[in-house]
mmCIF file of C-alpha atoms in Angstrom:
data_model
loop_
_atom_site.group_PDB
_atom_site.id
_atom_site.type_symbol
_atom_site.label_atom_id
_atom_site.label_comp_id
_atom_site.label_asym_id
_atom_site.label_seq_id
_atom_site.Cartn_x
_atom_site.Cartn_y
_atom_site.Cartn_z
ATOM 1 C CA MET A 1 -28.511 -4.017 -22.746
ATOM 2 C CA ASP A 2 -31.874 -5.595 -22.055
ATOM 3 C CA LEU A 3 -31.702 -6.540 -18.391
ATOM 4 C CA SER A 4 -28.959 -6.275 -15.816
ATOM 5 C CA LEU A 5 -28.934 -8.088 -12.497
ATOM 6 C CA SER A 6 -26.612 -7.921 -9.526
ATOM 7 C CA THR A 7 -26.938 -9.014 -5.924
ATOM 8 C CA GLU A 8 -25.539 -7.770 -2.643
ATOM 9 C CA THR A 9 -26.016 -9.030 0.898
ATOM 10 C CA ILE A 10 -26.771 -6.422 3.557
ATOM 11 C CA GLY A 11 -27.293 -8.012 6.973
ATOM 12 C CA ASP A 12 -29.923 -10.726 6.593
ATOM 13 C CA ARG A 13 -31.280 -9.152 3.389
ATOM 14 C CA THR A 14 -30.276 -9.877 -0.155
ATOM 15 C CA VAL A 15 -30.586 -6.882 -2.436
ATOM 16 C CA VAL A 16 -31.238 -7.654 -6.100
ATOM 17 C CA ARG A 17 -30.491 -4.631 -8.265
ATOM 18 C CA VAL A 18 -32.350 -4.764 -11.533
ATOM 19 C CA GLY A 19 -31.694 -2.500 -14.500
ATOM 20 C CA GLY A 20 -33.094 -2.203 -18.010
ATOM 21 C CA GLU A 21 -36.301 -3.697 -19.335
ATOM 22 C CA ILE A 22 -38.303 -6.452 -17.659
ATOM 23 C CA ASP A 23 -40.609 -7.901 -20.289
ATOM 24 C CA VAL A 24 -41.762 -11.195 -21.763
ATOM 25 C CA TYR A 25 -38.246 -11.799 -23.142
ATOM 26 C CA THR A 26 -36.117 -10.838 -20.148
ATOM 27 C CA ALA A 27 -38.430 -11.775 -17.250
ATOM 28 C CA PRO A 28 -37.264 -15.437 -17.264
ATOM 29 C CA LYS A 29 -33.745 -14.214 -16.316
ATOM 30 C CA LEU A 30 -35.143 -12.397 -13.287
ATOM 31 C CA ARG A 31 -37.230 -15.452 -12.391
ATOM 32 C CA GLU A 32 -34.104 -17.654 -12.513
ATOM 33 C CA GLN A 33 -32.235 -15.222 -10.290
ATOM 34 C CA LEU A 34 -34.996 -15.133 -7.667
ATOM 35 C CA VAL A 35 -35.440 -18.923 -7.722
ATOM 36 C CA GLU A 36 -31.690 -19.401 -7.338
ATOM 37 C CA LEU A 37 -31.532 -17.044 -4.359
ATOM 38 C CA VAL A 38 -34.402 -18.796 -2.592
ATOM 39 C CA ASN A 39 -32.897 -22.218 -3.332
ATOM 40 C CA ASP A 40 -29.624 -20.978 -1.835
ATOM 41 C CA GLY A 41 -31.418 -19.951 1.353
ATOM 42 C CA SER A 42 -31.952 -16.208 0.829
ATOM 43 C CA PHE A 43 -35.510 -15.657 2.022
ATOM 44 C CA HIS A 44 -35.486 -11.901 2.693
ATOM 45 C CA LEU A 45 -35.173 -10.162 -0.639
ATOM 46 C CA VAL A 46 -35.126 -6.501 -1.606
ATOM 47 C CA VAL A 47 -35.602 -5.887 -5.320
ATOM 48 C CA ASP A 48 -34.192 -2.491 -6.249
ATOM 49 C CA MET A 49 -36.024 -1.286 -9.351
ATOM 50 C CA GLU A 50 -34.609 2.221 -9.546
ATOM 51 C CA SER A 51 -32.774 1.471 -12.793
ATOM 52 C CA VAL A 52 -35.682 -0.341 -14.440
ATOM 53 C CA ASP A 53 -36.805 1.436 -17.621
ATOM 54 C CA PHE A 54 -39.731 -0.795 -18.440
ATOM 55 C CA LEU A 55 -41.882 -3.318 -16.591
ATOM 56 C CA ASP A 56 -44.833 -5.299 -17.920
ATOM 57 C CA SER A 57 -47.228 -7.889 -16.523
ATOM 58 C CA THR A 58 -44.745 -10.697 -17.178
ATOM 59 C CA GLY A 59 -42.358 -8.919 -14.818
ATOM 60 C CA LEU A 60 -45.142 -8.464 -12.284
ATOM 61 C CA GLY A 61 -45.833 -12.184 -12.542
ATOM 62 C CA VAL A 62 -42.201 -12.983 -11.765
ATOM 63 C CA LEU A 63 -42.228 -10.697 -8.717
ATOM 64 C CA VAL A 64 -45.458 -12.287 -7.458
ATOM 65 C CA GLY A 65 -43.856 -15.718 -8.010
ATOM 66 C CA GLY A 66 -40.815 -14.586 -6.010
ATOM 67 C CA LEU A 67 -43.038 -13.356 -3.201
ATOM 68 C CA LYS A 68 -44.829 -16.703 -3.127
ATOM 69 C CA ARG A 69 -41.511 -18.543 -2.862
ATOM 70 C CA VAL A 70 -40.050 -16.467 -0.023
ATOM 71 C CA ARG A 71 -43.340 -16.573 1.872
ATOM 72 C CA ALA A 72 -43.181 -20.374 1.803
ATOM 73 C CA HIS A 73 -40.048 -19.917 3.952
ATOM 74 C CA GLU A 74 -41.564 -17.141 6.079
ATOM 75 C CA GLY A 75 -39.427 -14.669 4.178
ATOM 76 C CA SER A 76 -40.140 -11.302 2.589
ATOM 77 C CA LEU A 77 -39.842 -9.537 -0.742
ATOM 78 C CA ARG A 78 -39.656 -5.758 -0.708
ATOM 79 C CA LEU A 79 -39.415 -3.433 -3.640
ATOM 80 C CA VAL A 80 -37.553 -0.168 -4.024
ATOM 81 C CA CYS A 81 -39.090 2.144 -6.571
ATOM 82 C CA ASN A 82 -39.622 5.878 -6.963
ATOM 83 C CA GLN A 83 -40.468 5.983 -10.638
ATOM 84 C CA GLU A 84 -44.018 7.042 -11.300
ATOM 85 C CA ARG A 85 -44.264 5.143 -14.615
ATOM 86 C CA ILE A 86 -43.372 1.874 -12.841
ATOM 87 C CA LEU A 87 -45.454 2.562 -9.705
ATOM 88 C CA LYS A 88 -48.470 3.156 -11.942
ATOM 89 C CA ILE A 89 -48.377 -0.482 -13.103
ATOM 90 C CA PHE A 90 -48.403 -1.707 -9.501
ATOM 91 C CA ARG A 91 -51.329 0.587 -8.755
ATOM 92 C CA ILE A 92 -53.553 -0.397 -11.682
ATOM 93 C CA THR A 93 -53.053 -4.073 -10.924
ATOM 94 C CA GLY A 94 -53.682 -3.598 -7.190
ATOM 95 C CA LEU A 95 -50.228 -4.951 -6.350
ATOM 96 C CA THR A 96 -49.331 -1.964 -4.156
ATOM 97 C CA LYS A 97 -51.355 -3.824 -1.510
ATOM 98 C CA VAL A 98 -49.309 -6.974 -2.007
ATOM 99 C CA PHE A 99 -45.743 -5.623 -2.069
ATOM 100 C CA PRO A 100 -44.155 -3.307 0.462
ATOM 101 C CA ILE A 101 -42.710 -0.554 -1.753
ATOM 102 C CA HIS A 102 -39.901 1.582 -0.352
ATOM 103 C CA THR A 103 -38.232 4.745 -1.520
ATOM 104 C CA SER A 104 -34.656 3.604 -0.827
ATOM 105 C CA VAL A 105 -32.662 0.409 -0.371
ATOM 106 C CA GLU A 106 -31.654 1.613 3.119
ATOM 107 C CA GLU A 107 -35.299 1.961 4.119
ATOM 108 C CA ALA A 108 -36.176 -1.472 2.695
ATOM 109 C CA VAL A 109 -33.248 -3.161 4.416
ATOM 110 C CA GLN A 110 -34.214 -1.692 7.771
ATOM 111 C CA ALA A 111 -37.953 -2.372 7.455
ATOM 112 C CA THR A 112 -39.299 -5.112 9.675
ATOM 113 C CA ASP A 113 -42.958 -5.378 8.766
ATOM 114 C CA MET B 1 -54.801 1.173 -44.770
ATOM 115 C CA ALA B 2 -52.832 1.343 -41.581
ATOM 116 C CA THR B 3 -50.095 3.962 -41.330
ATOM 117 C CA VAL B 4 -47.602 1.270 -40.384
ATOM 118 C CA GLU B 5 -48.080 -2.482 -40.301
ATOM 119 C CA LEU B 6 -45.828 -4.922 -38.550
ATOM 120 C CA ARG B 7 -45.755 -8.705 -38.630
ATOM 121 C CA PHE B 8 -43.393 -10.644 -36.451
ATOM 122 C CA SER B 9 -42.722 -14.273 -35.594
ATOM 123 C CA ALA B 10 -44.385 -15.176 -32.315
ATOM 124 C CA LEU B 11 -41.201 -14.938 -30.254
ATOM 125 C CA PRO B 12 -40.738 -12.924 -27.037
ATOM 126 C CA GLU B 13 -37.607 -11.166 -28.328
ATOM 127 C CA HIS B 14 -39.613 -9.343 -31.001
ATOM 128 C CA VAL B 15 -42.099 -7.759 -28.584
ATOM 129 C CA ARG B 16 -39.577 -5.042 -27.756
ATOM 130 C CA THR B 17 -39.324 -4.154 -31.446
ATOM 131 C CA ALA B 18 -43.112 -3.790 -31.627
ATOM 132 C CA ARG B 19 -43.039 -1.490 -28.575
ATOM 133 C CA LEU B 20 -40.360 0.727 -30.085
ATOM 134 C CA VAL B 21 -42.100 0.982 -33.461
ATOM 135 C CA ALA B 22 -45.474 1.725 -31.851
ATOM 136 C CA ALA B 23 -44.003 4.470 -29.673
ATOM 137 C CA ALA B 24 -42.219 6.021 -32.668
ATOM 138 C CA VAL B 25 -45.377 6.067 -34.786
ATOM 139 C CA ALA B 26 -47.485 7.365 -31.891
ATOM 140 C CA ARG B 27 -45.009 10.184 -31.330
ATOM 141 C CA ARG B 28 -45.165 11.142 -34.985
ATOM 142 C CA ALA B 29 -48.978 10.994 -34.898
ATOM 143 C CA GLY B 30 -48.933 13.652 -32.175
ATOM 144 C CA ALA B 31 -49.639 11.514 -29.119
ATOM 145 C CA ASP B 32 -48.902 13.338 -25.904
ATOM 146 C CA GLU B 33 -45.529 12.531 -24.320
ATOM 147 C CA ALA B 34 -47.296 11.149 -21.240
ATOM 148 C CA VAL B 35 -49.359 8.857 -23.463
ATOM 149 C CA LEU B 36 -46.252 7.340 -25.057
ATOM 150 C CA ASP B 37 -45.463 5.341 -21.912
ATOM 151 C CA GLU B 38 -48.993 3.970 -21.997
ATOM 152 C CA VAL B 39 -48.712 3.116 -25.685
ATOM 153 C CA ARG B 40 -45.422 1.324 -25.098
ATOM 154 C CA LEU B 41 -46.791 -0.700 -22.207
ATOM 155 C CA ALA B 42 -50.176 -1.486 -23.751
ATOM 156 C CA VAL B 43 -48.648 -2.640 -27.052
ATOM 157 C CA GLY B 44 -46.123 -4.740 -25.165
ATOM 158 C CA GLU B 45 -48.908 -6.371 -23.165
ATOM 159 C CA ALA B 46 -51.046 -7.056 -26.232
ATOM 160 C CA CYS B 47 -48.086 -8.478 -28.190
ATOM 161 C CA SER B 48 -46.859 -10.601 -25.237
ATOM 162 C CA ARG B 49 -50.356 -12.001 -24.944
ATOM 163 C CA ALA B 50 -50.522 -12.763 -28.672
ATOM 164 C CA VAL B 51 -47.074 -14.419 -28.607
ATOM 165 C CA GLY B 52 -48.146 -16.548 -25.633
ATOM 166 C CA LEU B 53 -51.382 -17.550 -27.357
ATOM 167 C CA HIS B 54 -49.593 -18.493 -30.594
ATOM 168 C CA GLN B 55 -46.955 -20.484 -28.745
ATOM 169 C CA SER B 56 -49.403 -22.341 -26.517
ATOM 170 C CA SER B 57 -51.663 -23.178 -29.468
ATOM 171 C CA GLY B 58 -48.793 -24.120 -31.797
ATOM 172 C CA VAL B 59 -49.762 -21.404 -34.285
ATOM 173 C CA THR B 60 -46.865 -20.642 -36.657
ATOM 174 C CA ALA B 61 -48.432 -17.546 -38.221
ATOM 175 C CA PRO B 62 -46.947 -14.155 -37.303
ATOM 176 C CA VAL B 63 -48.478 -11.727 -34.833
ATOM 177 C CA LYS B 64 -49.889 -8.676 -36.615
ATOM 178 C CA VAL B 65 -49.723 -5.101 -35.404
ATOM 179 C CA ALA B 66 -51.413 -2.235 -37.227
ATOM 180 C CA LEU B 67 -50.646 1.338 -36.217
ATOM 181 C CA ILE B 68 -53.338 3.642 -37.536
ATOM 182 C CA GLU B 69 -53.093 7.410 -37.562
ATOM 183 C CA GLU B 70 -56.444 9.126 -37.965
ATOM 184 C CA GLU B 71 -57.739 12.620 -37.477
ATOM 185 C CA LYS B 72 -57.507 13.440 -33.756
ATOM 186 C CA GLN B 73 -56.817 9.837 -32.789
ATOM 187 C CA PHE B 74 -54.252 7.094 -32.961
ATOM 188 C CA SER B 75 -55.192 3.417 -32.892
ATOM 189 C CA ILE B 76 -53.261 0.228 -32.520
ATOM 190 C CA GLU B 77 -54.586 -3.189 -33.426
ATOM 191 C CA VAL B 78 -52.829 -6.334 -32.298
ATOM 192 C CA GLY B 79 -54.159 -9.472 -33.941
ATOM 193 C CA ASP B 80 -53.494 -13.090 -33.177
ATOM 194 C CA GLU B 81 -54.552 -16.237 -34.977
ATOM 195 C CA ALA B 82 -54.902 -18.491 -31.956
ATOM 196 C CA PRO B 83 -58.212 -20.288 -31.483
ATOM 197 C CA HIS B 84 -59.892 -18.716 -28.464
ATOM 198 C CA ALA B 85 -62.008 -20.725 -26.075
ATOM 199 C CA VAL B 86 -65.634 -19.668 -25.955
ATOM 200 C CA ALA B 87 -66.485 -17.914 -22.685
ATOM 201 C CA GLY B 88 -67.786 -20.382 -20.126
ATOM 202 C CA GLY B 89 -66.545 -23.315 -22.173
ATOM 203 C CA ASP B 90 -63.521 -24.083 -20.004
ATOM 204 C CA THR B 91 -62.824 -27.716 -19.447
ATOM 205 C CA PRO B 92 -62.660 -28.653 -15.782
ATOM 206 C CA GLY B 93 -59.386 -30.145 -14.580
ATOM 207 C CA THR B 94 -57.122 -28.084 -16.847
ATOM 208 C CA ALA B 95 -53.420 -28.746 -16.366
ATOM 209 C CA GLN B 96 -51.435 -26.533 -13.978
ATOM 210 C CA ASP B 97 -49.468 -24.878 -16.803
ATOM 211 C CA GLY B 98 -52.674 -24.042 -18.603
ATOM 212 C CA GLU B 99 -53.970 -22.244 -15.538
ATOM 213 C CA THR B 100 -50.788 -20.208 -15.255
ATOM 214 C CA ASP B 101 -51.104 -19.173 -18.898
ATOM 215 C CA VAL B 102 -54.682 -18.076 -18.353
ATOM 216 C CA GLU B 103 -53.644 -16.053 -15.272
ATOM 217 C CA GLU B 104 -50.851 -14.294 -17.183
ATOM 218 C CA ASP B 105 -53.201 -13.652 -20.077
ATOM 219 C CA GLU B 106 -55.709 -12.063 -17.701
ATOM 220 C CA MET B 107 -53.010 -10.003 -16.006
ATOM 221 C CA GLY B 108 -51.973 -8.602 -19.387
ATOM 222 C CA LEU B 109 -55.548 -7.702 -20.228
ATOM 223 C CA ALA B 110 -56.011 -6.174 -16.765
ATOM 224 C CA VAL B 111 -53.034 -3.889 -17.379
ATOM 225 C CA ILE B 112 -54.371 -2.888 -20.805
ATOM 226 C CA SER B 113 -57.844 -2.102 -19.461
ATOM 227 C CA GLY B 114 -56.323 -0.162 -16.571
ATOM 228 C CA LEU B 115 -54.166 1.882 -18.923
ATOM 229 C CA VAL B 116 -56.288 2.498 -21.984
ATOM 230 C CA ASP B 117 -59.718 4.112 -21.774
ATOM 231 C CA ASP B 118 -60.757 3.096 -25.256
ATOM 232 C CA VAL B 119 -60.081 -0.601 -25.764
ATOM 233 C CA GLU B 120 -62.003 -3.311 -27.615
ATOM 234 C CA VAL B 121 -61.195 -6.992 -27.328
ATOM 235 C CA THR B 122 -62.768 -9.331 -29.840
ATOM 236 C CA THR B 123 -62.158 -13.049 -29.996
ATOM 237 C CA GLY B 124 -63.295 -15.798 -32.272
ATOM 238 C CA PRO B 125 -62.432 -19.349 -33.252
ATOM 239 C CA ASN B 126 -59.848 -18.073 -35.756
ATOM 240 C CA GLY B 127 -58.110 -15.527 -33.592
ATOM 241 C CA GLY B 128 -58.503 -12.378 -31.592
ATOM 242 C CA LEU B 129 -57.958 -8.663 -31.939
ATOM 243 C CA ILE B 130 -57.209 -5.974 -29.394
ATOM 244 C CA ARG B 131 -57.892 -2.444 -30.607
ATOM 245 C CA MET B 132 -56.680 0.450 -28.506
ATOM 246 C CA THR B 133 -57.261 4.099 -29.287
ATOM 247 C CA TRP B 134 -55.763 7.283 -27.904
ATOM 248 C CA PRO B 135 -56.651 10.884 -28.706
ATOM 249 C CA THR B 136 -53.923 12.959 -30.350
ATOM 250 C CA THR B 137 -53.297 16.654 -30.013
ATOM 251 C CA PRO B 138 -54.027 18.642 -33.165
ATOM 252 C CA PRO B 139 -51.147 20.830 -34.332
ATOM 253 C CA ALA B 140 -51.025 24.247 -32.629
ATOM 254 C CA THR B 141 -51.256 25.950 -36.037
ATOM 255 C CA ALA B 142 -54.850 24.729 -36.330
ATOM 256 C CA LEU B 143 -55.872 27.428 -33.843
ATOM 257 C CA VAL B 144 -57.362 30.482 -35.522
#
């Protein structure tokens, strides 16, 4: 299994649960999923990365692209991540300042700013 | 000669294979467990970049990875054969897609430089090479 994706609606938020490896090969699948959600009118996204084993800059690029899309509709894109190895990549690229990163889906769903 | 050499067609699906091989060789070379995550990520970034460069330049040659075990250090070289633009020689009015490629390329390099302390990037008209080096722990038996 390279990448698994599932979505769930909680209130006005759409939670995208991602599992496996997000890299140059699998990132297009995540991009398609995010684009599809935005095209279908879901502008407040929570990407749950707790089951992600690997993330590279291609994956970061897809998340930044998703953020750009939801922002065009005054939406939001929040991340859920507690894994140090994944958080490190956000830190070294300075993206911790760009994405709100939460410790649980519940926290991300309830967050307002 | 490198401890292990790998050549793969410039396709995204093979980058994972390069990551797995690099991590396996690094582990055998005595790289610290914490360093293995870095090795995996840095090799993935360098190979993704090389694949992107080959694909955007229409280069059919394989991407080359050399995993080199030396005394007290472990090095990885990722070589591409894509013609690299000379710094400052960018043509104004590049197409939108071209700009995106450049941004992704820079993001990959940013991750590598953030992760690896010892990294050398060389580029030329016939290709580029990223060399990354990590220290390895000598075996405990070496202590007297």
